[in-house]
Tab-separated table of C-alpha atoms in Angstrom:
chain	number	residue	atom	x	y	z
A	124	UNK	CA	89.741	25.263	52.303
A	125	UNK	CA	86.502	24.927	49.551
A	126	UNK	CA	85.223	21.060	49.372
A	127	UNK	CA	83.507	18.788	46.526
A	128	UNK	CA	80.772	16.056	47.142
A	129	UNK	CA	82.497	12.690	46.990
A	130	UNK	CA	80.169	10.433	45.616
A	131	UNK	CA	76.661	11.166	45.032
A	132	UNK	CA	75.197	10.240	48.446
A	133	UNK	CA	76.061	13.664	50.039
A	134	UNK	CA	79.618	13.192	51.794
A	135	UNK	CA	81.128	16.372	51.470
A	136	UNK	CA	85.033	16.265	51.872
A	137	UNK	CA	87.977	19.424	51.299
A	138	UNK	CA	88.395	19.888	47.965
A	139	UNK	CA	92.170	17.502	48.531
A	140	UNK	CA	92.683	14.788	51.124
A	141	UNK	CA	96.492	14.275	52.229
A	142	UNK	CA	97.591	10.738	51.190
A	143	UNK	CA	98.986	9.876	54.517
A	144	UNK	CA	101.071	6.648	53.334
A	145	UNK	CA	104.443	8.561	52.784
A	146	UNK	CA	104.408	8.660	56.966
A	147	UNK	CA	105.208	5.311	57.417
A	148	UNK	CA	106.793	3.734	53.958
A	149	UNK	CA	108.264	4.815	50.900
A	150	UNK	CA	109.772	7.939	50.287
A	151	UNK	CA	112.441	9.760	51.621
A	152	UNK	CA	113.494	9.651	55.783
A	153	UNK	CA	110.475	9.280	58.175
A	154	UNK	CA	109.423	11.520	61.006
A	155	UNK	CA	106.529	10.558	63.088
A	156	UNK	CA	106.598	13.763	65.148
A	157	UNK	CA	106.287	15.669	62.115
A	158	UNK	CA	103.612	13.456	60.617
A	159	UNK	CA	101.454	13.763	63.008
A	160	UNK	CA	102.025	18.375	62.811
A	161	UNK	CA	101.640	17.373	59.182
A	162	UNK	CA	98.292	15.621	60.098
A	163	UNK	CA	96.787	18.216	62.241
A	164	UNK	CA	97.792	21.321	59.996
A	165	UNK	CA	95.668	19.718	57.336
A	166	UNK	CA	92.873	19.615	59.701
A	167	UNK	CA	93.100	23.150	61.545
A	168	UNK	CA	93.018	24.205	57.664
A	169	UNK	CA	89.669	22.486	57.276
A	170	UNK	CA	91.619	20.133	54.956
A	171	UNK	CA	89.549	17.197	56.082
A	172	UNK	CA	90.491	14.194	54.354
A	173	UNK	CA	92.971	11.390	55.257
A	174	UNK	CA	93.057	8.257	53.067
A	175	UNK	CA	95.813	5.125	54.474
A	176	UNK	CA	95.650	1.775	54.466
A	177	UNK	CA	96.170	-1.009	56.476
A	178	UNK	CA	98.923	-2.391	53.788
A	179	UNK	CA	101.304	0.444	54.686
A	180	UNK	CA	104.199	-0.670	57.084
A	181	UNK	CA	101.731	-3.328	58.003
A	182	UNK	CA	99.067	-0.836	59.327
A	183	UNK	CA	101.724	1.499	61.228
A	184	UNK	CA	100.350	4.461	58.892
A	185	UNK	CA	96.458	3.588	60.985
A	186	UNK	CA	98.222	3.233	64.508
A	187	UNK	CA	100.252	7.135	63.181
A	188	UNK	CA	96.683	8.338	62.457
A	189	UNK	CA	95.069	7.210	65.397
A	190	UNK	CA	97.737	9.303	67.543
A	191	UNK	CA	97.548	12.601	65.479
A	192	UNK	CA	93.104	11.985	65.383
A	193	UNK	CA	92.824	11.229	69.222
A	194	UNK	CA	90.731	14.367	70.858
A	195	UNK	CA	89.855	15.283	66.757
A	196	UNK	CA	87.712	12.194	65.159
A	197	UNK	CA	85.158	14.654	64.030
A	198	UNK	CA	87.375	16.704	62.392
A	199	UNK	CA	88.012	13.951	60.038
A	200	UNK	CA	86.702	12.252	57.101
A	201	UNK	CA	88.959	8.827	57.510
A	202	UNK	CA	89.216	6.334	54.775
A	203	UNK	CA	91.470	3.549	54.792
A	204	UNK	CA	91.565	0.570	52.461
A	205	UNK	CA	92.335	-3.150	52.936
A	206	UNK	CA	92.751	-6.186	50.798
A	207	UNK	CA	97.007	-6.397	49.975
A	208	UNK	CA	98.355	-8.505	52.446
A	209	UNK	CA	101.246	-10.777	52.662
A	210	UNK	CA	100.680	-15.125	51.455
A	211	UNK	CA	102.577	-17.818	53.580
A	212	UNK	CA	105.267	-17.190	51.479
A	213	UNK	CA	105.998	-14.320	52.139
A	214	UNK	CA	105.071	-13.394	48.361
A	215	UNK	CA	102.336	-10.204	48.504
A	216	UNK	CA	98.254	-11.453	47.347
A	217	UNK	CA	94.958	-10.452	47.639
A	218	UNK	CA	91.953	-11.035	49.471
A	219	UNK	CA	88.755	-10.256	48.841
A	220	UNK	CA	86.922	-12.604	50.678
A	221	UNK	CA	83.487	-12.148	52.656
A	222	UNK	CA	85.724	-13.186	55.862
A	223	UNK	CA	88.391	-11.294	55.622
A	224	UNK	CA	86.575	-7.990	54.533
A	225	UNK	CA	85.084	-8.484	58.039
A	226	UNK	CA	88.564	-9.140	59.450
A	227	UNK	CA	90.344	-6.178	58.495
A	228	UNK	CA	87.791	-3.743	59.016
A	229	UNK	CA	87.775	-4.767	62.870
A	230	UNK	CA	91.553	-4.665	63.053
A	231	UNK	CA	91.559	-1.393	61.004
A	232	UNK	CA	88.786	0.202	63.502
A	233	UNK	CA	91.342	-0.656	66.813
A	234	UNK	CA	94.419	0.100	64.829
A	235	UNK	CA	92.806	3.160	64.344
A	236	UNK	CA	90.871	3.757	67.384
A	237	UNK	CA	87.906	5.305	66.340
A	238	UNK	CA	84.559	3.281	66.383
A	239	UNK	CA	83.603	4.120	62.359
A	240	UNK	CA	84.975	4.029	58.874
A	241	UNK	CA	83.541	6.929	57.081
A	242	UNK	CA	85.278	4.951	54.079
A	243	UNK	CA	86.074	1.568	53.316
A	244	UNK	CA	87.593	0.200	50.703
A	245	UNK	CA	89.352	-2.615	48.626
A	246	UNK	CA	92.770	-1.708	47.792
A	247	UNK	CA	92.566	-4.597	45.052
A	248	UNK	CA	90.734	-6.692	43.268
A	249	UNK	CA	90.446	-9.885	43.896
A	250	UNK	CA	90.713	-11.643	40.340
A	251	UNK	CA	89.686	-14.970	42.622
A	252	UNK	CA	86.170	-13.329	44.479
A	253	UNK	CA	83.555	-12.129	42.489
A	254	UNK	CA	83.087	-8.280	43.460
A	255	UNK	CA	79.459	-8.682	43.938
A	256	UNK	CA	81.009	-10.542	47.360
A	257	UNK	CA	83.682	-8.450	48.438
A	258	UNK	CA	81.342	-5.658	48.352
A	259	UNK	CA	78.149	-7.564	49.778
A	260	UNK	CA	80.147	-8.076	52.643
A	261	UNK	CA	80.705	-3.801	52.793
A	262	UNK	CA	76.958	-3.266	52.219
A	263	UNK	CA	77.198	-5.333	55.099
A	264	UNK	CA	79.070	-3.611	57.321
A	265	UNK	CA	77.131	0.004	56.211
A	266	UNK	CA	74.477	-1.291	57.206
A	267	UNK	CA	76.044	-2.817	60.220
A	268	UNK	CA	77.034	0.626	61.677
A	269	UNK	CA	80.409	0.712	61.392
A	270	UNK	CA	81.369	1.750	57.947
A	271	UNK	CA	79.605	5.329	56.005
A	272	UNK	CA	80.365	5.402	52.502
A	273	UNK	CA	82.699	1.822	50.354
A	274	UNK	CA	85.508	2.517	47.925
A	275	UNK	CA	87.224	0.604	45.488
A	276	UNK	CA	90.599	1.020	44.363
A	277	UNK	CA	92.636	0.766	40.940
A	278	UNK	CA	89.634	-1.497	39.168
A	279	UNK	CA	88.893	-1.953	36.317
A	280	UNK	CA	85.490	-0.151	34.148
A	281	UNK	CA	83.762	-3.076	34.711
A	282	UNK	CA	83.945	-3.903	38.080
A	283	UNK	CA	83.015	-0.928	38.906
A	284	UNK	CA	79.956	-0.885	37.006
A	285	UNK	CA	79.103	-4.430	38.241
A	286	UNK	CA	80.610	-3.104	41.962
A	287	UNK	CA	78.082	-0.011	42.091
A	288	UNK	CA	74.532	-2.678	40.592
A	289	UNK	CA	75.092	-4.960	43.768
A	290	UNK	CA	76.149	-1.067	46.318
A	291	UNK	CA	76.173	1.909	45.638
A	292	UNK	CA	80.409	3.076	45.332
A	293	UNK	CA	81.130	6.542	46.580
A	294	UNK	CA	85.090	6.729	45.652
A	295	UNK	CA	87.395	4.850	43.022
A	296	UNK	CA	90.891	5.082	44.306
A	297	UNK	CA	93.209	5.244	41.143
A	298	UNK	CA	97.072	7.361	39.977
A	299	UNK	CA	96.481	10.238	37.923
A	300	UNK	CA	98.393	13.517	36.604
A	301	UNK	CA	99.488	14.819	33.685
A	302	UNK	CA	101.824	11.805	33.625
A	303	UNK	CA	99.527	9.143	33.438
A	304	UNK	CA	96.277	9.465	32.468
A	305	UNK	CA	95.068	6.218	31.039
A	306	UNK	CA	92.304	5.844	33.090
A	307	UNK	CA	90.572	9.249	31.005
A	308	UNK	CA	90.128	6.102	28.478
A	309	UNK	CA	87.514	3.860	30.895
A	310	UNK	CA	87.334	4.041	34.159
A	311	UNK	CA	87.060	8.817	34.733
A	312	UNK	CA	83.960	8.236	31.897
A	313	UNK	CA	82.906	6.135	34.228
A	314	UNK	CA	82.794	7.071	37.633
A	315	UNK	CA	80.850	10.773	36.111
A	316	UNK	CA	78.599	8.446	34.555
A	317	UNK	CA	77.230	6.446	37.410
A	318	UNK	CA	77.783	10.041	40.271
A	319	UNK	CA	80.789	8.209	41.741
A	320	UNK	CA	83.928	10.495	41.840
A	321	UNK	CA	87.021	9.789	41.349
A	322	UNK	CA	90.420	10.089	44.149
A	323	UNK	CA	93.309	9.884	42.424
A	324	UNK	CA	96.147	9.171	43.674
A	325	UNK	CA	100.266	10.787	43.036
A	326	UNK	CA	98.553	14.229	41.211
A	327	UNK	CA	101.859	15.331	41.809
A	328	UNK	CA	103.765	12.773	39.823
A	329	UNK	CA	105.187	10.666	43.047
A	330	UNK	CA	107.315	14.321	43.444
A	331	UNK	CA	108.874	14.264	39.339
A	332	UNK	CA	105.881	16.711	38.602
A	333	UNK	CA	107.622	19.234	41.594
A	334	UNK	CA	110.236	19.354	39.229
A	335	UNK	CA	112.370	18.364	42.222
A	336	UNK	CA	113.470	15.273	41.208
A	337	UNK	CA	116.489	15.620	38.601
A	338	UNK	CA	117.868	12.289	38.344
A	339	UNK	CA	117.763	8.687	39.970
A	340	UNK	CA	120.349	10.591	42.934
A	341	UNK	CA	118.078	12.940	44.021
A	342	UNK	CA	116.478	9.696	45.751
A	343	UNK	CA	117.570	8.495	48.765
A	344	UNK	CA	119.029	4.298	48.704
A	345	UNK	CA	115.810	2.606	50.039
A	346	UNK	CA	113.176	5.239	48.026
A	347	UNK	CA	110.826	2.670	46.982
A	348	UNK	CA	110.437	5.082	43.735
A	349	UNK	CA	113.812	3.585	42.608
A	350	UNK	CA	112.181	0.572	42.151
A	351	UNK	CA	109.650	2.591	39.226
A	352	UNK	CA	110.558	2.006	35.824
A	353	UNK	CA	109.894	6.071	34.987
A	354	UNK	CA	112.518	6.466	37.825
A	355	UNK	CA	114.888	4.464	35.986
A	356	UNK	CA	117.845	6.842	35.221
A	357	UNK	CA	117.041	6.435	31.782
A	358	UNK	CA	113.631	7.810	31.891
A	359	UNK	CA	113.629	10.250	34.574
A	360	UNK	CA	115.977	12.433	32.057
A	361	UNK	CA	113.079	11.516	28.895
A	362	UNK	CA	111.061	12.208	31.055
A	363	UNK	CA	112.077	15.519	32.919
A	364	UNK	CA	111.804	17.210	29.228
A	365	UNK	CA	108.108	17.801	29.974
A	366	UNK	CA	108.348	18.884	33.319
A	367	UNK	CA	110.699	21.335	32.557
A	368	UNK	CA	108.086	22.476	30.098
A	369	UNK	CA	105.821	22.561	33.363
A	370	UNK	CA	108.142	24.579	35.090
A	371	UNK	CA	108.092	27.494	32.041
A	372	UNK	CA	104.392	27.848	32.713
A	373	UNK	CA	104.385	27.345	36.552
A	374	UNK	CA	106.390	30.504	36.629
A	375	UNK	CA	104.914	32.618	33.987
A	376	UNK	CA	101.445	31.817	35.786
A	377	UNK	CA	103.232	32.439	39.362
A	378	UNK	CA	102.927	29.216	40.491
A	379	UNK	CA	105.191	25.749	41.274
A	380	UNK	CA	105.172	23.568	39.436
A	381	UNK	CA	103.558	20.999	41.892
A	382	UNK	CA	100.307	23.453	42.023
A	383	UNK	CA	99.964	23.025	38.502
A	384	UNK	CA	99.801	19.362	37.775
A	385	UNK	CA	96.985	19.629	41.438
A	386	UNK	CA	94.492	22.478	39.794
A	387	UNK	CA	95.424	20.629	36.558
A	388	UNK	CA	93.761	17.151	37.840
A	389	UNK	CA	91.390	18.925	39.764
A	390	UNK	CA	90.112	21.369	36.711
A	391	UNK	CA	88.623	17.774	35.158
A	392	UNK	CA	85.447	17.132	36.946
A	393	UNK	CA	84.202	18.394	40.450
A	394	UNK	CA	83.640	15.074	41.147
A	395	UNK	CA	87.227	14.602	41.877
A	396	UNK	CA	89.126	14.831	44.785
A	397	UNK	CA	93.211	14.141	44.787
A	398	UNK	CA	94.455	13.451	47.554
A	399	UNK	CA	98.633	14.668	46.885
A	400	UNK	CA	100.654	12.919	50.093
A	401	UNK	CA	103.259	14.890	52.576
A	402	UNK	CA	103.809	14.499	55.482
A	403	UNK	CA	105.302	18.182	55.444
A	404	UNK	CA	103.658	21.129	56.287
A	405	UNK	CA	104.586	24.107	54.133
A	406	UNK	CA	103.729	21.342	51.582
A	407	UNK	CA	100.607	21.271	52.825
A	408	UNK	CA	99.811	24.918	52.759
A	409	UNK	CA	100.526	25.089	48.487
A	410	UNK	CA	98.625	22.076	48.092
A	411	UNK	CA	95.500	24.072	49.967
A	412	UNK	CA	96.847	27.144	47.744
A	413	UNK	CA	96.428	24.600	44.907
A	414	UNK	CA	92.743	24.860	44.636
A	415	UNK	CA	92.558	28.338	44.593
A	416	UNK	CA	93.797	28.303	40.936
A	417	UNK	CA	91.373	28.718	37.711
A	418	UNK	CA	93.844	27.295	34.749
A	419	UNK	CA	92.450	29.456	31.661
A	420	UNK	CA	91.595	27.273	28.734
A	421	UNK	CA	95.170	27.755	26.746
A	422	UNK	CA	96.778	27.208	29.924
A	423	UNK	CA	94.823	23.588	29.761
A	424	UNK	CA	95.608	23.161	25.951
A	425	UNK	CA	98.884	24.114	26.567
A	426	UNK	CA	99.707	21.311	29.846
A	427	UNK	CA	97.628	18.463	27.703
A	428	UNK	CA	100.393	18.953	24.515
A	429	UNK	CA	103.252	18.946	26.918
A	430	UNK	CA	101.522	15.341	28.335
A	431	UNK	CA	100.252	13.772	25.720
A	432	UNK	CA	97.894	10.423	26.406
A	433	UNK	CA	100.208	7.840	26.984
A	434	UNK	CA	103.995	9.509	26.015
A	435	UNK	CA	105.234	9.055	29.660
A	436	UNK	CA	108.376	6.970	29.442
A	437	UNK	CA	108.458	4.062	31.460
A	438	UNK	CA	104.750	2.552	33.426
A	439	UNK	CA	103.960	3.852	36.770
A	440	UNK	CA	104.802	-0.050	38.580
A	441	UNK	CA	107.135	-2.647	38.233
A	442	UNK	CA	105.316	-5.606	36.203
A	443	UNK	CA	104.465	-7.466	38.757
A	444	UNK	CA	102.044	-4.545	40.900
A	445	UNK	CA	101.012	-3.529	37.144
A	446	UNK	CA	99.553	-7.175	37.385
A	447	UNK	CA	97.570	-5.900	40.021
A	448	UNK	CA	96.222	-3.053	38.793
A	449	UNK	CA	93.022	-2.576	36.302
A	450	UNK	CA	91.396	-6.012	37.181
């Protein structure tokens, strides 16, 4: 497994990580045994960066990871997130108050069965709490040895800069793929300038860039992607035209579309460490193989022509969730 540095503080990780969200929520049928075996398989193949959050299944994802890494903690670079909460009215909210930062960290440590978190990230920015106060408390957790590094998720360029002036930020997690390229305008340049790594989730477009999702009926009835505008019947039809072109390029190179999608993200900068999610060992093998793909200049030009910035049909989240991005 190839390796890359995450951030500029010397943390070395596998060139891709493993997004664990889908092991407890969101996509398809759930199988804890298969998920634990998938994590073991990743670690056995030196894929050591695991990404989770306290919001995934209301803590269930962290408990699942605890089960998987119980005897292998030293093999893992563990990234968990905090801040997405359910308010008293049952609606989702964000909490970035310093007191909650500490409360959330202690709860995650307990669920994960560990005495330190390698990378502790704010899941969404709290517009009511200055980012300096939030990351300031995260920095105190570093000083206490409970956290090694800190990150942000779906933050704006301005917020990233302000946070980094307060405490060194190691990584910024955001959606980035062939069909989600808006970060190229401000967020990615800011990260590259400051020595912060971009940690793209959904580099395969929530599975769409694999070419296996041709219409809405390919998703289970309880699949959360049905709520995402890009997966509406009309938008899937429009977006799939681009995927068909991706498939042609991929097969001509001897790889699967999902592998080329990951390779494209990796090719954008050495400071990028994508975290494709899966709960199946065979896909972990395919994703690892993608780290060895060297796309030519012509390949990159062709792919960029197929997926121009801003031309994907449909937003990547429902409107209520879109309003919480880029703060």
